[in-house]
Structure formats: structure tokens, C-alpha cells
Coordinates of N, CA and C and ligand atoms in Angstrom, one line a residue:
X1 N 21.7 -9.3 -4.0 CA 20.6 -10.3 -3.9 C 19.5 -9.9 -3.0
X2 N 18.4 -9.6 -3.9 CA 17.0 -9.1 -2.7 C 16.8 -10.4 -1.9
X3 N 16.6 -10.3 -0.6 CA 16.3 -11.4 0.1 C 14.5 -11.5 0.5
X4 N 13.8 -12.3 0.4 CA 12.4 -12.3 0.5 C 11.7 -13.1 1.5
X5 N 10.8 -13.3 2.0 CA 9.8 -13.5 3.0 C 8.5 -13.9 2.2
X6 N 8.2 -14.7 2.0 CA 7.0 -15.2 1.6 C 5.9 -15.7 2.5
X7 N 4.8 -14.9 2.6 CA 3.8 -15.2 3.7 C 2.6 -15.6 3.3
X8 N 2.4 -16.9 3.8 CA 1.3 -17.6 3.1 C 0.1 -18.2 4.1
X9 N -0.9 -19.0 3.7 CA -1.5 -19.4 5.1 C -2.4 -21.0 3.9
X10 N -2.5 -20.8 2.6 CA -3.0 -22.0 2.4 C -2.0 -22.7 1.1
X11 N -2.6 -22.6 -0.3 CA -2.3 -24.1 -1.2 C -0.6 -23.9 -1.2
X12 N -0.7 -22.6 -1.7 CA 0.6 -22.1 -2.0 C 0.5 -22.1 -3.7
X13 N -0.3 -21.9 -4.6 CA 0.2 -22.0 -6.1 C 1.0 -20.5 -6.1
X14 N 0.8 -19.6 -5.7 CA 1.5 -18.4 -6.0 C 2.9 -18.4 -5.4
X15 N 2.8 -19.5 -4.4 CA 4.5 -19.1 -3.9 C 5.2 -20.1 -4.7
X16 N 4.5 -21.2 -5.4 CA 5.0 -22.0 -6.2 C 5.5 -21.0 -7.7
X17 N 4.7 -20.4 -8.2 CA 4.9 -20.1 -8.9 C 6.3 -18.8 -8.8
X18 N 6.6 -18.3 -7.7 CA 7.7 -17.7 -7.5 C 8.7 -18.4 -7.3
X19 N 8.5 -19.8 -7.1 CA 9.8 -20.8 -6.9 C 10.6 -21.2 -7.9
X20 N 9.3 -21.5 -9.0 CA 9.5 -21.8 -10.4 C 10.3 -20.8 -11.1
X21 N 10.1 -19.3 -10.8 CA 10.4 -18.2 -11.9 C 12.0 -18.3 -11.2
X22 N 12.1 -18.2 -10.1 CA 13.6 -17.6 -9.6 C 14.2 -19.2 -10.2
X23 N 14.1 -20.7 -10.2 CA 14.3 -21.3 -10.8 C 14.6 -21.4 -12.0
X24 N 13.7 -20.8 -13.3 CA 13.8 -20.4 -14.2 C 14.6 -19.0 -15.2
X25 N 15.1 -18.1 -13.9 CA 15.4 -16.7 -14.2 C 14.9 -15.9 -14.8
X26 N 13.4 -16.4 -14.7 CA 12.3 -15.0 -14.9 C 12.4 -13.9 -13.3
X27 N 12.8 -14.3 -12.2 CA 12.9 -13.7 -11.2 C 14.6 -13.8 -11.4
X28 N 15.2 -12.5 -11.2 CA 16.7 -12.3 -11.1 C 17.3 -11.3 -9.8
X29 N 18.0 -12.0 -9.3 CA 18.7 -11.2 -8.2 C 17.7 -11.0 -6.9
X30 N 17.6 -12.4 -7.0 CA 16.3 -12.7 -5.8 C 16.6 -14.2 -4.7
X31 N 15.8 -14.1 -3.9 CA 16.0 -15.6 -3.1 C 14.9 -15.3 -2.1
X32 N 14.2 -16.3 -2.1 CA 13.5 -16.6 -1.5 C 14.3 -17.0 0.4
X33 N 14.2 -16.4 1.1 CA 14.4 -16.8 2.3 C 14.1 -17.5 3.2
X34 N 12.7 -17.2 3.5 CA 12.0 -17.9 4.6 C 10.5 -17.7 4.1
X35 N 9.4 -18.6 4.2 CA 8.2 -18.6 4.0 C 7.3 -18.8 5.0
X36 N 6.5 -18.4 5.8 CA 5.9 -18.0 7.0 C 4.5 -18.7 6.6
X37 N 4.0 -19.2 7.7 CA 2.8 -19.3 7.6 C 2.1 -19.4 9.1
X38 N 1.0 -18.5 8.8 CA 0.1 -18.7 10.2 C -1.1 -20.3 10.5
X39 N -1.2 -20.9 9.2 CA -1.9 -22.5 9.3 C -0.8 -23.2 9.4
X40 N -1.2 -24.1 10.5 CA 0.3 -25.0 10.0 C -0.1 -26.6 9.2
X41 N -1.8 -26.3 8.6 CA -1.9 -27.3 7.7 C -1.7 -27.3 6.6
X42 N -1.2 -25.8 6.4 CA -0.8 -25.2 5.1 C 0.3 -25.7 3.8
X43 N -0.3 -26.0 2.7 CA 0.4 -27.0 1.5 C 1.6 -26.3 1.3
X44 N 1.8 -25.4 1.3 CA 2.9 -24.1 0.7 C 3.7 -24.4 2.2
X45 N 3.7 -24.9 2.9 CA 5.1 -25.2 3.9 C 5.8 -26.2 3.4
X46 N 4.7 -27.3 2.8 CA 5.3 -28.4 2.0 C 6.3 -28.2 0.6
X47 N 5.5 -27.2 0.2 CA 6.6 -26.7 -1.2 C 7.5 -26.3 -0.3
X48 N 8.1 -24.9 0.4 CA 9.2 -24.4 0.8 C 9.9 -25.7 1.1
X49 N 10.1 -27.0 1.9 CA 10.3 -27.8 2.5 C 11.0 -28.6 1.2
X50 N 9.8 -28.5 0.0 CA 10.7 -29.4 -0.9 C 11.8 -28.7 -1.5
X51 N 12.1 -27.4 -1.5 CA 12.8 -27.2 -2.4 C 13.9 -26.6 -1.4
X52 N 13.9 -27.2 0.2 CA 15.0 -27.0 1.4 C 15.1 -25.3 1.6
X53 N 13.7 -24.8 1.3 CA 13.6 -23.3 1.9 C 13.1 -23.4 3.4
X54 N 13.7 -22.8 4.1 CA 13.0 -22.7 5.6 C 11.5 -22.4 5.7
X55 N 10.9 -23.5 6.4 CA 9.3 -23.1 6.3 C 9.0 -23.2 7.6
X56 N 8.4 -21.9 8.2 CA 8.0 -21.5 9.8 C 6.5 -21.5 9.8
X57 N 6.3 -22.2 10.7 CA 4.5 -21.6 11.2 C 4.4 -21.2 12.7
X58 N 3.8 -20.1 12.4 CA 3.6 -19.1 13.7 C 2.2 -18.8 13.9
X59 N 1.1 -19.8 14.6 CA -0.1 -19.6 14.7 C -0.7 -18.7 16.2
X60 N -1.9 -18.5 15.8 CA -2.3 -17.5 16.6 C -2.7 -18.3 17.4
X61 N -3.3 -19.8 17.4 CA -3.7 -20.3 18.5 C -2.8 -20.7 19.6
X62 N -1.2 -20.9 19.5 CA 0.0 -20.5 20.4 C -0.1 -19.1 21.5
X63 N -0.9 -18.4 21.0 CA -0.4 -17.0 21.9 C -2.2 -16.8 22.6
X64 N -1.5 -16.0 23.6 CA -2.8 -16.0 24.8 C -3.5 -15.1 23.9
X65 N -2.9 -13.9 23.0 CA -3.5 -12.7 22.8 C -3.2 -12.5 21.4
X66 N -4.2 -11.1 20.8 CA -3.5 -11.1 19.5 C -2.2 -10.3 19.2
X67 N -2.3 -9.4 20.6 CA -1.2 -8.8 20.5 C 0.5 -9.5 20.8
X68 N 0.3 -10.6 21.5 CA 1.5 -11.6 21.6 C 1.9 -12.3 20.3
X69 N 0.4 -12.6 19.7 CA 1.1 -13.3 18.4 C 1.5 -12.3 17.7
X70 N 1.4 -11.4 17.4 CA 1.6 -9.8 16.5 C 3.1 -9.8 16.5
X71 N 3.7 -9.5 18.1 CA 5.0 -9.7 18.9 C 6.1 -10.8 18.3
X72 N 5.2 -11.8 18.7 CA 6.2 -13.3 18.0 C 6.0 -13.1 16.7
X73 N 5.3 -12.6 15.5 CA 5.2 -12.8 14.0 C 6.6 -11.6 13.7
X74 N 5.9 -10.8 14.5 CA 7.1 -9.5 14.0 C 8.6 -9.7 14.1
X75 N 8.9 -10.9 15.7 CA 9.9 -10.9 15.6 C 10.6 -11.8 14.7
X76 N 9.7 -12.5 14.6 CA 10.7 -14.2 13.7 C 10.7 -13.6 12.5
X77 N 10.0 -12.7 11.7 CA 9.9 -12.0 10.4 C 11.3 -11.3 10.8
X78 N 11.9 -10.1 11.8 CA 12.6 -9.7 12.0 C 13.8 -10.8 11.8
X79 N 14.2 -11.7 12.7 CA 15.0 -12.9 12.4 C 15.8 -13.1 11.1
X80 N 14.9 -12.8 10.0 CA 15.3 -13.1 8.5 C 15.8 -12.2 7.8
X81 N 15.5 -10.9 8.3 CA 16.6 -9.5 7.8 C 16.5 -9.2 6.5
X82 N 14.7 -9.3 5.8 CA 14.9 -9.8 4.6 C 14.2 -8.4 3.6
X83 N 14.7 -8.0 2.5 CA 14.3 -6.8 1.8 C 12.8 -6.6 1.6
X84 N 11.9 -7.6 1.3 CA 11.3 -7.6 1.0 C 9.8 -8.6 1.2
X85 N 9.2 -8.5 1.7 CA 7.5 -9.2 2.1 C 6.8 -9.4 1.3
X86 N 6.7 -10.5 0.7 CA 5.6 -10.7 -0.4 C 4.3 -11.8 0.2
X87 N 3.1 -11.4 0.3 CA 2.2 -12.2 0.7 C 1.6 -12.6 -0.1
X88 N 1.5 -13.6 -0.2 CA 0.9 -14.8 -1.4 C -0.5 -15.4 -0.7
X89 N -1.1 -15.1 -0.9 CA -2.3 -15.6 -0.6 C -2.3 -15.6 1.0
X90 N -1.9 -15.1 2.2 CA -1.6 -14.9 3.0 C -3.2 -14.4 4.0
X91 N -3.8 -14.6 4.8 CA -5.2 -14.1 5.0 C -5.2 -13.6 6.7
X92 N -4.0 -13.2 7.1 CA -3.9 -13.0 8.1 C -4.2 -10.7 7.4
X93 N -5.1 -10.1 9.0 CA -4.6 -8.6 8.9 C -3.3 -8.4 9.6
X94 N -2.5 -7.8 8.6 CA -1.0 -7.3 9.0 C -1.3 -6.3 10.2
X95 N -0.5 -6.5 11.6 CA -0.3 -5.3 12.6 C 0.3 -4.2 11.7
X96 N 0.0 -3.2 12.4 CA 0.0 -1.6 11.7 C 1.6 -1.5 12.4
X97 N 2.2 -2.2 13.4 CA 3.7 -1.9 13.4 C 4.3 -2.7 12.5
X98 N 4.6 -3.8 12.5 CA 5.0 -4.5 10.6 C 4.9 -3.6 9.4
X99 N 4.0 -3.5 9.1 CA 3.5 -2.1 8.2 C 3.7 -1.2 8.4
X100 N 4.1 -0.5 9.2 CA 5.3 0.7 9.3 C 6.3 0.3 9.1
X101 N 6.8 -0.4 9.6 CA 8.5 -1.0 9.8 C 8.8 -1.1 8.6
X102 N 7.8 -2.1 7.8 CA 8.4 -2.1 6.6 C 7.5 -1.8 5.6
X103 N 7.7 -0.1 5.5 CA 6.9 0.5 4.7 C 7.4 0.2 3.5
X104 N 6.5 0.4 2.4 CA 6.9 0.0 1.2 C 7.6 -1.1 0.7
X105 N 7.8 -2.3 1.6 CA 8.5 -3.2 1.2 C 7.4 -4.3 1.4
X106 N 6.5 -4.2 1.8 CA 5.6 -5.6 1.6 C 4.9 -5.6 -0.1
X107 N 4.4 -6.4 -0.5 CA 3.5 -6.5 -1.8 C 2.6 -7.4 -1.1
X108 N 1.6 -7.3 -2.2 CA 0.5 -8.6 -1.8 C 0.1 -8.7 -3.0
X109 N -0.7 -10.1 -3.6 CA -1.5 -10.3 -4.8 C -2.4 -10.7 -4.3
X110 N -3.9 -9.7 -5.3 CA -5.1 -9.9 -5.0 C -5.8 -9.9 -6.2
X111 N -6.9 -10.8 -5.8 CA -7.3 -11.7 -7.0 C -8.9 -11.2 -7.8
X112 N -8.2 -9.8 -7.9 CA -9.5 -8.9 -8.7 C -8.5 -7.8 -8.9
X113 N -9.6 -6.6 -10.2 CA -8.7 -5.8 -10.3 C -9.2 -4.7 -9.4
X114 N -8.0 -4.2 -8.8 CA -8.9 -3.4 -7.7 C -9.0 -2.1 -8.2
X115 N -9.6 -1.1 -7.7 CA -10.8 -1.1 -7.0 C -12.2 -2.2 -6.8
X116 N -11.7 -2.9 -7.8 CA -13.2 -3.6 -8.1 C -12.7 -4.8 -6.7
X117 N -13.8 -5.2 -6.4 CA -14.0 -6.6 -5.6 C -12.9 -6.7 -4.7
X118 N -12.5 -5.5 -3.6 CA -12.3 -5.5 -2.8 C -12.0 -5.0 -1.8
X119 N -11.0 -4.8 -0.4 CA -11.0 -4.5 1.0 C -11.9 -5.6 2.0
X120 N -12.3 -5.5 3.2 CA -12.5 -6.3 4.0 C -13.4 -7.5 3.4
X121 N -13.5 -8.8 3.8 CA -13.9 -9.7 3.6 C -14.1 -10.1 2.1
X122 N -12.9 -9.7 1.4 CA -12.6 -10.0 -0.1 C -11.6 -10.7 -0.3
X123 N -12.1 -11.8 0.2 CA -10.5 -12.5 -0.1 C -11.0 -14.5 -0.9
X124 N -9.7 -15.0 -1.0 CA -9.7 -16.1 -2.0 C -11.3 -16.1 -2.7
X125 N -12.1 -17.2 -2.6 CA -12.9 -17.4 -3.7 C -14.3 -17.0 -3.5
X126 N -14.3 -16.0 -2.7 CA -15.4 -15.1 -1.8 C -15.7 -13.7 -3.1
X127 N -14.1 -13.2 -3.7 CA -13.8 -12.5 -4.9 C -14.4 -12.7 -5.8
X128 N -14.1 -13.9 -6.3 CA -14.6 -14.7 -7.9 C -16.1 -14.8 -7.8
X129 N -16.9 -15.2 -6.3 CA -18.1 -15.5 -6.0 C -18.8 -13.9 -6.8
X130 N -18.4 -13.1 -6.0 CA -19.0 -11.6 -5.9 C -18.7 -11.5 -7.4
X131 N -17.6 -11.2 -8.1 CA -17.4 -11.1 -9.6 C -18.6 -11.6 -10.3
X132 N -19.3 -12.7 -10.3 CA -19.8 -13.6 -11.1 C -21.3 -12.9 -10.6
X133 N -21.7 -12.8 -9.3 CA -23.1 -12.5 -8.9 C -23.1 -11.2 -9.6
X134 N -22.3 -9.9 -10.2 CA -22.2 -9.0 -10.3 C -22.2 -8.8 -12.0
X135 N -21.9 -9.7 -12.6 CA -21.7 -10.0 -13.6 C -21.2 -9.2 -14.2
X136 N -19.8 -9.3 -13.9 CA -18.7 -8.5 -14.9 C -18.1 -9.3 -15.7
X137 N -17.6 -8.8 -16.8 CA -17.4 -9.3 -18.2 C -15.6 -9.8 -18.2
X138 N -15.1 -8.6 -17.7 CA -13.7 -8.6 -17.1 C -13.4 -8.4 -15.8
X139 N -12.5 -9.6 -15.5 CA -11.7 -9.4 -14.4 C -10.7 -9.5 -14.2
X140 N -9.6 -9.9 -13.0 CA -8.0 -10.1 -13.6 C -7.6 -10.3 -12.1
X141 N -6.2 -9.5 -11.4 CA -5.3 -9.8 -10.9 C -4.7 -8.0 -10.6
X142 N -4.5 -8.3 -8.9 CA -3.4 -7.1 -8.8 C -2.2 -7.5 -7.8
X143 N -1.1 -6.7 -8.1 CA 0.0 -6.7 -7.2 C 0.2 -5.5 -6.5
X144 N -0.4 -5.2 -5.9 CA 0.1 -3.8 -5.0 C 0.9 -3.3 -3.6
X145 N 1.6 -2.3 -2.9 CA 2.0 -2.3 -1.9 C 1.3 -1.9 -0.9
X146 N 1.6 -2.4 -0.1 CA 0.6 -3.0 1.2 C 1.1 -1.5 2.1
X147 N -0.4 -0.9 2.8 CA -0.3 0.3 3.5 C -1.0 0.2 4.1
X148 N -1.6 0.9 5.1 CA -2.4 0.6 7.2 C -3.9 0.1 6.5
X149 N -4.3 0.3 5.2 CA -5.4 0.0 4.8 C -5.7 -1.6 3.8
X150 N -7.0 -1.7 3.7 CA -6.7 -3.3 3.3 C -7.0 -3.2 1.9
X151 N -5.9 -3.6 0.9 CA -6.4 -3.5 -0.7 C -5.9 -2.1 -1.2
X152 N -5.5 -1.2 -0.2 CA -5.7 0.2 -0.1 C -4.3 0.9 -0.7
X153 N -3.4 -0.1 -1.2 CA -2.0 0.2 -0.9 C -1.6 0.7 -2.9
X154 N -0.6 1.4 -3.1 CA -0.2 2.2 -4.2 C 0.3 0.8 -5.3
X155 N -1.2 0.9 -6.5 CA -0.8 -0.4 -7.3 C 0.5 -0.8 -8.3
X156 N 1.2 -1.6 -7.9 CA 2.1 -1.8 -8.6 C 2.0 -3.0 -10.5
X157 N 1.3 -3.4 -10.6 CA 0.9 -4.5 -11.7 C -0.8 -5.1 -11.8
X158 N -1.3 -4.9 -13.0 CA -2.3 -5.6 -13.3 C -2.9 -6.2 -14.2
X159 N -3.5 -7.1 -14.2 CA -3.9 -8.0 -15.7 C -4.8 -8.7 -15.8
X160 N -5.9 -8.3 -16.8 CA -7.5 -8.5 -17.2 C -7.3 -10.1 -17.6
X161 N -8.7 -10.4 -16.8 CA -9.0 -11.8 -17.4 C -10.5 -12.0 -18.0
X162 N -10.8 -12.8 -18.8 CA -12.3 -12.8 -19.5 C -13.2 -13.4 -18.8
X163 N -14.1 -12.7 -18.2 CA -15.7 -14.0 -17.9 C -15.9 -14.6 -18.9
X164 N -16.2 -16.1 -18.1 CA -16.9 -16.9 -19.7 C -18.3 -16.8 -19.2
X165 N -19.1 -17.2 -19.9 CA -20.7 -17.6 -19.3 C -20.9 -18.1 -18.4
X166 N -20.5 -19.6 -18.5 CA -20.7 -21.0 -17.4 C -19.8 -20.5 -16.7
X167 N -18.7 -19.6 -16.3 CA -17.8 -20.0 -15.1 C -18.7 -20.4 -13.8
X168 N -17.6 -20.7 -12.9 CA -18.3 -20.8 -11.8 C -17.0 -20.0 -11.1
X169 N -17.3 -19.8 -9.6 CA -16.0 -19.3 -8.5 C -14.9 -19.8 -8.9
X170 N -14.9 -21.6 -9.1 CA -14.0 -22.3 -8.8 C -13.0 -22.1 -10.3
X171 N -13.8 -22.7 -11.2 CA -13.2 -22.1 -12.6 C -12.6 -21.0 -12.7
X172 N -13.5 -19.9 -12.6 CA -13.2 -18.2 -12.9 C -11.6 -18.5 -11.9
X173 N -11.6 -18.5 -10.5 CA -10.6 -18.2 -9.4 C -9.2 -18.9 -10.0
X174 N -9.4 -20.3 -11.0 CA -8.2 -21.2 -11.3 C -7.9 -20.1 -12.9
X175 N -8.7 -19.5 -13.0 CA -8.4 -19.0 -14.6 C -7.4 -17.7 -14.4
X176 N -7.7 -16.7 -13.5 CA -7.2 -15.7 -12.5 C -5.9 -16.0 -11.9
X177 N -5.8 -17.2 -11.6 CA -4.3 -17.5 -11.1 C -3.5 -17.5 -12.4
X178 N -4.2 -18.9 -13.3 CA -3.0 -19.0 -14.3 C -2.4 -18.0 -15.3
X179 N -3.8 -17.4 -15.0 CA -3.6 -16.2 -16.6 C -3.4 -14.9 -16.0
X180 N -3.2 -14.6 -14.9 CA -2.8 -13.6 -14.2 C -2.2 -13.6 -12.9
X181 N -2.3 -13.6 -11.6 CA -1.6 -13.8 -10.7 C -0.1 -14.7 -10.8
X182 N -0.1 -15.5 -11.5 CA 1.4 -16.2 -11.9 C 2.5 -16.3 -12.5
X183 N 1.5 -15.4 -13.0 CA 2.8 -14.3 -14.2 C 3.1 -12.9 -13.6
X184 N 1.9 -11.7 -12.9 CA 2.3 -10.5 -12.8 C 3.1 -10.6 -11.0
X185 N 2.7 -11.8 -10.2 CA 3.2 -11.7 -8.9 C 4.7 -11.8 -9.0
X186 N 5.3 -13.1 -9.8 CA 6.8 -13.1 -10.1 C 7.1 -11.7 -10.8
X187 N 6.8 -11.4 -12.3 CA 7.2 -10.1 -12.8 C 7.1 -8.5 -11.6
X188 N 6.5 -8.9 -10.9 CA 6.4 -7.7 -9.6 C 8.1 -7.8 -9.0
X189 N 8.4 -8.7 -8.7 CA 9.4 -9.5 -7.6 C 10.6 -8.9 -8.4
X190 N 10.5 -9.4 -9.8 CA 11.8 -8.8 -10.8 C 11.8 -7.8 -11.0
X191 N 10.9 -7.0 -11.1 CA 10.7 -5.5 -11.7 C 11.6 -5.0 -10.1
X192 N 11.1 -5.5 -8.7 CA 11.7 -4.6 -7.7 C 13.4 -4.8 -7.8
X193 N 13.4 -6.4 -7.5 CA 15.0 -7.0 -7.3 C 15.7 -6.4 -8.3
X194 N 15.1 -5.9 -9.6 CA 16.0 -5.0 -10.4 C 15.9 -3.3 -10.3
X195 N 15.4 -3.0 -9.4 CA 15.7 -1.7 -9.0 C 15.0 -0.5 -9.9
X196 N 13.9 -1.2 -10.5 CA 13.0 0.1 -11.5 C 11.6 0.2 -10.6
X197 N 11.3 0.0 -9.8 CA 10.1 0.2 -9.0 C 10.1 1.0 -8.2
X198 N 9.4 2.5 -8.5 CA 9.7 4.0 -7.8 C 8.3 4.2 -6.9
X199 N 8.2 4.7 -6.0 CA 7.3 5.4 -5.4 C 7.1 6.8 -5.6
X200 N 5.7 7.1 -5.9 CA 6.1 9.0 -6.5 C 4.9 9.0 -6.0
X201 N 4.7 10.1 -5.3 CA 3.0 10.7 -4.4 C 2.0 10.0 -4.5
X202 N 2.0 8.5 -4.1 CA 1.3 7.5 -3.4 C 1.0 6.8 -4.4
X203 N 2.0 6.5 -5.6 CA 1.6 6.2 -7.2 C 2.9 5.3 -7.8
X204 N 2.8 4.2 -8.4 CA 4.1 3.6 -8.8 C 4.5 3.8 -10.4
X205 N 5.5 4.2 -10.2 CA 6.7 4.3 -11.4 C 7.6 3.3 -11.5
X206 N 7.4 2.9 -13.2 CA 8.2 1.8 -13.3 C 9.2 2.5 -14.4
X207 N 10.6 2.1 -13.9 CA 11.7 2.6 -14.7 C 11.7 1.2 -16.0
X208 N 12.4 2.2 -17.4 CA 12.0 1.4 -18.0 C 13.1 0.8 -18.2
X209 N 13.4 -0.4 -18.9 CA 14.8 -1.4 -18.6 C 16.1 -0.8 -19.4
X210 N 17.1 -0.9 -19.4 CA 18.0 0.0 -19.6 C 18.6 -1.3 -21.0
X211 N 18.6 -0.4 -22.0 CA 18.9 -2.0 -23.5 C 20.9 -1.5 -23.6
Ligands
GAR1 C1 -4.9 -16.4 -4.4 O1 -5.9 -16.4 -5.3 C2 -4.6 -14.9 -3.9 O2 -4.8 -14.0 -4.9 C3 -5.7 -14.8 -2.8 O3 -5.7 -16.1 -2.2 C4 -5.3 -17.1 -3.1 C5 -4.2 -17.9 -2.5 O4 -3.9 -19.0 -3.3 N1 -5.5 -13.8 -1.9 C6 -6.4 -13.0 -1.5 O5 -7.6 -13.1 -1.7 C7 -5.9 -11.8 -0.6 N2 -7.0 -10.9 -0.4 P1 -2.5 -19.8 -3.2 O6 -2.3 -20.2 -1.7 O7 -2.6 -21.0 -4.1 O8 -1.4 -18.9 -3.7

């Protein structure tokens, strides 16, 4: 049973959406462990809470320094002994010792296809904004693993979504979750917990399912 870590900071539809799938057994040989959050006004504590998952907030405004909160995140993450880091919408920069520690075991979902529309200051509906001023035709969703760089990390899943004319941020951003982020962040989670997700010279190999 992969044990997981869900790190979040706002609504939570994507960690919902992994609640649902392991629920469902589109996610298999998984469990959600503990779900972290650095807001503690954050909606996605409320989900973990409803479904009696442990929901922690560890804010930065608690610690004198960033380096203290860094210290306290790493260790309560440590605490949970868990295979795997998945950040769901999460908007905190990871310390570069976390990200060592647990090389290749974090993911993140981001909400363009990348290279396009992202690294620093690309994040929630700042994404969709730039998409739209730029006027691209297609956009979508990625799942990749997280490395010292932001966005930067070896892509594991992705999936195109259509501009319409009239979108707006808000539209485009809810179309990108449903039609992409909610489907390829859970299928990320099963593809690892079942043991076909390879690393090969900074590049992901997906083994294919065994009939
Ligand atoms: C999601 O759209 C996610 O892709 C994005 O934040 C949103 C969180 O929504 N993440 C980033 O922009 C990371 N760079 P949620 O809390 O409802 O899952």
C-alpha cells in the first residue's frame, strides 16, 4: 500500500478528486495519509477532515524564520513515513532539502501544458489569465516530478484542453481541472502505486500494464 502526503494550501478540488478515485478504485494500492496545509483557512482541510484523514496546518506565520518553518514542515512531513508527495494545488516553494530527501517521490499538478505557461509566478488562475492574453487555441494539464527547479521537474502525464472564444480565466481554469487535472493527477497516483513509472535520463517511462 503506497502511503501518500497530500500538500495543499487552498479549495482542494484536486485532492478531492483523489479522494473520490481511491474511493472508487480508479486509484489502487494507495492511501491517502496525511494532508498538509500551509493556510489554515484552507477548504481541503475540511475535505481530509470529512472523510477522518488527518488534516495538519503548518504555517509560516508560526515560525520566527523561513528557515524554522522549512525545519517544522520537513519534520511533521517526516512523521508520516509516507512513499509518496503529491502537491495539489500547494503554492508554497519546496526547501531544496525536502527535494532531495525525497527525490523523485514528490509530483505536482500544473495547470498548463508545460513548457508553456510556466515556472515562477505561474501559478492558479495567473496561468489561465496569461493563456488567454496570449491567445492559445490549446491548453491542458501536467503531472510532473518535482526537482530543485520550479515546473522544471521530468514530465510524467498530460492532457490538451480547447480554448473557446468567450472563455474567461475563471471558465478556461474550471474547464482544465475537470477535463484535465482530475482525471490525469489521480491516473498519475495509479500508474506509480502500481509500479510502472520509470525514471530513465531525466525522462519518464511508463511500463505498460501487464493483461
Ligand atoms: C489547481 O488548478 C492547480 O493546478 C494549481 O492550483 C489549483 C489548485 O486548485 N496549481 C498551480 O498553479 C501550481 N503551480 P485546488 O486547490 O482546487 O486543487
Amino acid at each position: 500500500m503506497l502511503r501518500i502526503a497530500v500538500l495543499v494550501s487552498g479549495g482542494g478540488t484536486n485532492l478531492q478528486a483523489i479522494l473520490d478515485a481511491v474511493d472508487e478504485g480508479r486509484i489502487r494500492n494507495a492511501e491517502v495519509s496525511v494532508v498538509i496545509s500551509n493556510n489554515p483557512g484552507a477548504y481541503a482541510l475540511k475535505r481530509a477532515e470529512k472523510k477522518g484523514i488527518e488534516a495538519v496546518c503548518i504555517s509560516p506565520k508560526e515560525y520566527a524564520s523561513r528557515e524554522d518553518f522549512n525545519e517544522a514542515f520537513l519534520a511533521k512531513l517526516n512523521g508520516y513515513a509516507v512513499d509518496l508527495v503529491v502537491l495539489a494545488g500547494f503554492l508554497v516553494v519546496l526547501p531544496e532539502k525536502m527535494v532531495r530527501q525525497y527525490a523523485n517521490r514528490i509530483i505536482n499538478i500544473h495547470p498548463s501544458l508545460i513548457p508553456s505557461f510556466c515556472g515562477k509566478g505561474f501559478y492558479g488562475l495567473r496561468v489561465h489569465e496569461k493563456a488567454l492574453e496570449r491567445g492559445v487555441r490549446i491548453t491542458g494539464a501536467t503531472v510532473h516530478f518535482v526537482d530543485e527547479g520550479t515546473d522544471t521537474g521530468p514530465i510524467l502525464l498530460q492532457k490538451a484542453v480547447a480554448v473557446a472564444p468567450d472563455d474567461t480565466p475563471e471558465i478556461l481554469q474550471r474547464r482544465v481541472m475537470e477535463e484535465a487535472e482530475w482525471k490525469i493527477l489521480p491516473e498519475a497516483i495509479d500508474l506509480i502505486a502500481a509500479g510502472r513509472v520509470r525514471l530513465e535520463d531525466g525522462r519518464v517511462r511508463i511500463i505498460q500494464e501487464e493483461r
